[in-house]
Tab-separated table of C-alpha atoms in Angstrom:
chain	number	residue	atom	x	y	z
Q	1	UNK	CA	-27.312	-73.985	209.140
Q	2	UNK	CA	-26.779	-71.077	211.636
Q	3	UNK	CA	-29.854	-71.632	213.175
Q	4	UNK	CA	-29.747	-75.413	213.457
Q	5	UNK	CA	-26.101	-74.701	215.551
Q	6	UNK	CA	-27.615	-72.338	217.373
Q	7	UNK	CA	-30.223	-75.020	218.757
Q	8	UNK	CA	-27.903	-77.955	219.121
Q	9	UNK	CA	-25.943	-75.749	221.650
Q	10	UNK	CA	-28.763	-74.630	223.509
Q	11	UNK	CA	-30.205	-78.427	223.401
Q	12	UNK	CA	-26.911	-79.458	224.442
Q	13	UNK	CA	-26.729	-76.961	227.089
Q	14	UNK	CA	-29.606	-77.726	228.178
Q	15	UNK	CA	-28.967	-81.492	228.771
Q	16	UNK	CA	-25.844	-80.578	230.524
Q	17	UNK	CA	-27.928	-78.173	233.122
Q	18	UNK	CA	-30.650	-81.085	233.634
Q	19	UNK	CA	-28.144	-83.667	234.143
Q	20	UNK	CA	-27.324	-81.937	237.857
Q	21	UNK	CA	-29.724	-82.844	240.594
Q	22	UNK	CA	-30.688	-79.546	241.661
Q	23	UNK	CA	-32.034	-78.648	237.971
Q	24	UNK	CA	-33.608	-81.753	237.726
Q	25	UNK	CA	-34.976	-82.360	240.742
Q	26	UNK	CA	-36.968	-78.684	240.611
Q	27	UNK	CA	-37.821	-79.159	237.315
Q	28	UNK	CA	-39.367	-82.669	237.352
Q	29	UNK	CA	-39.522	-83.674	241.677
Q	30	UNK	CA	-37.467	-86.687	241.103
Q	31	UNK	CA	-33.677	-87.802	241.151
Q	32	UNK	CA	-31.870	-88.388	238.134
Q	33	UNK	CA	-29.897	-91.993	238.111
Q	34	UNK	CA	-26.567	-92.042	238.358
Q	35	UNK	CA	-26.166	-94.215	235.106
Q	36	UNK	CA	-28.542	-92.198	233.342
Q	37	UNK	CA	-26.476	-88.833	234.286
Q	38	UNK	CA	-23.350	-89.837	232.536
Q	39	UNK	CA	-25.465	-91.089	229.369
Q	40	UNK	CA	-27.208	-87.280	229.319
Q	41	UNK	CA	-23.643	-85.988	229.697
Q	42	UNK	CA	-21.907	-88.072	226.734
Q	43	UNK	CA	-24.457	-87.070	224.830
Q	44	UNK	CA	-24.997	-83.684	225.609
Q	45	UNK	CA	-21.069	-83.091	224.371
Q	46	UNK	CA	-21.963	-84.645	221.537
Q	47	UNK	CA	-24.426	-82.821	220.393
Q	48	UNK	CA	-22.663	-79.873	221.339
Q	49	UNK	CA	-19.210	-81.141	218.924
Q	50	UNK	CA	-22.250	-81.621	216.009
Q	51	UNK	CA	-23.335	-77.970	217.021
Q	52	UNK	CA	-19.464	-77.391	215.789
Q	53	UNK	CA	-19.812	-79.908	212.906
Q	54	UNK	CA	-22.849	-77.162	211.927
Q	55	UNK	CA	-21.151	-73.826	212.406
Q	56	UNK	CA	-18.237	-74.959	210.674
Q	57	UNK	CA	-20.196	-76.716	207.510
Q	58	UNK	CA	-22.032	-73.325	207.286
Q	59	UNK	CA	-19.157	-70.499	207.750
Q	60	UNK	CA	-16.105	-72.234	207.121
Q	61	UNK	CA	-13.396	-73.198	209.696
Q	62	UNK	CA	-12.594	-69.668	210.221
Q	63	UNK	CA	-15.562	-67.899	210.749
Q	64	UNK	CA	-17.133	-70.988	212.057
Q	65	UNK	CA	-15.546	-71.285	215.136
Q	66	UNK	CA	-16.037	-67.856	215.834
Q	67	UNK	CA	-19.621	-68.139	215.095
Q	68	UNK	CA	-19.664	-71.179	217.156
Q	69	UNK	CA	-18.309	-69.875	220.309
Q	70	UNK	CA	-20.593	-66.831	220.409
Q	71	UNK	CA	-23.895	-69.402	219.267
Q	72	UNK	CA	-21.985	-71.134	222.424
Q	73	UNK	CA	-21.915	-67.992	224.685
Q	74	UNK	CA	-25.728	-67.136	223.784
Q	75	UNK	CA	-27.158	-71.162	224.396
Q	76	UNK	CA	-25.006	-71.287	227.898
Q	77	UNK	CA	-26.580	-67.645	228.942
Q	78	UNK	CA	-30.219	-68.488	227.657
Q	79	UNK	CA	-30.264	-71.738	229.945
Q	80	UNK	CA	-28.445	-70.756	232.863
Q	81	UNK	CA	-31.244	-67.850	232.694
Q	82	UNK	CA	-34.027	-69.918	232.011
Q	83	UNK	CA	-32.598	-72.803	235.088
Q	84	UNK	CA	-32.287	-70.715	237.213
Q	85	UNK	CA	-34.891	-67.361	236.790
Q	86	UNK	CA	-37.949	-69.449	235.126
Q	87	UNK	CA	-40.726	-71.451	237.277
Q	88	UNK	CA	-40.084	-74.768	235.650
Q	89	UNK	CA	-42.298	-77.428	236.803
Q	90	UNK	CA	-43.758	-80.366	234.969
Q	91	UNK	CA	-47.097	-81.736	236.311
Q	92	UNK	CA	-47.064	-85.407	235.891
């Protein structure tokens, strides 16, 4: 259950980063619409409260909030790293 939290954060993360223009517009050469940016948001934060949802079914309120924020910590530092540092283009 760790491991699926672990990848809803950094899927969630990732939306998040992909739903600015800059990230998306190097990654895929085209401009994100402004309706489809607040969908990609909404459910970006969703998937990131059943990244939560996971930590918490799998360690317990307690420890699963702690868990969560540093599963949090390690999706947010993985994408920023990969957004930013990584070559991402995809050839259409």
């Amino acid at each position: 259950m760790s491991m699926v939290a672990i990848l809803l954060a950094v899927t969630a993360f990732g939306a998040l980063g992909l739903s600015t223009d800059r990230h998306y517009q190097r990654v895929t050469k085209q401009r994100l619409a402004a309706s489809s940016i607040a969908r990609v948001r909404i459910a970006a934060w969703l998937i990131l409260t059943l990244s939560a949802a996971a930590s918490i079914v799998a360690h317990g309120w307690a420890f699963g909030l702690v868990w969560w924020c540093g599963f949090v910590m390690l999706a947010a530092g993985s994408v920023f790293l990969t957004l930013n540092l990584a070559d991402l283009k995809i050839s259409k």
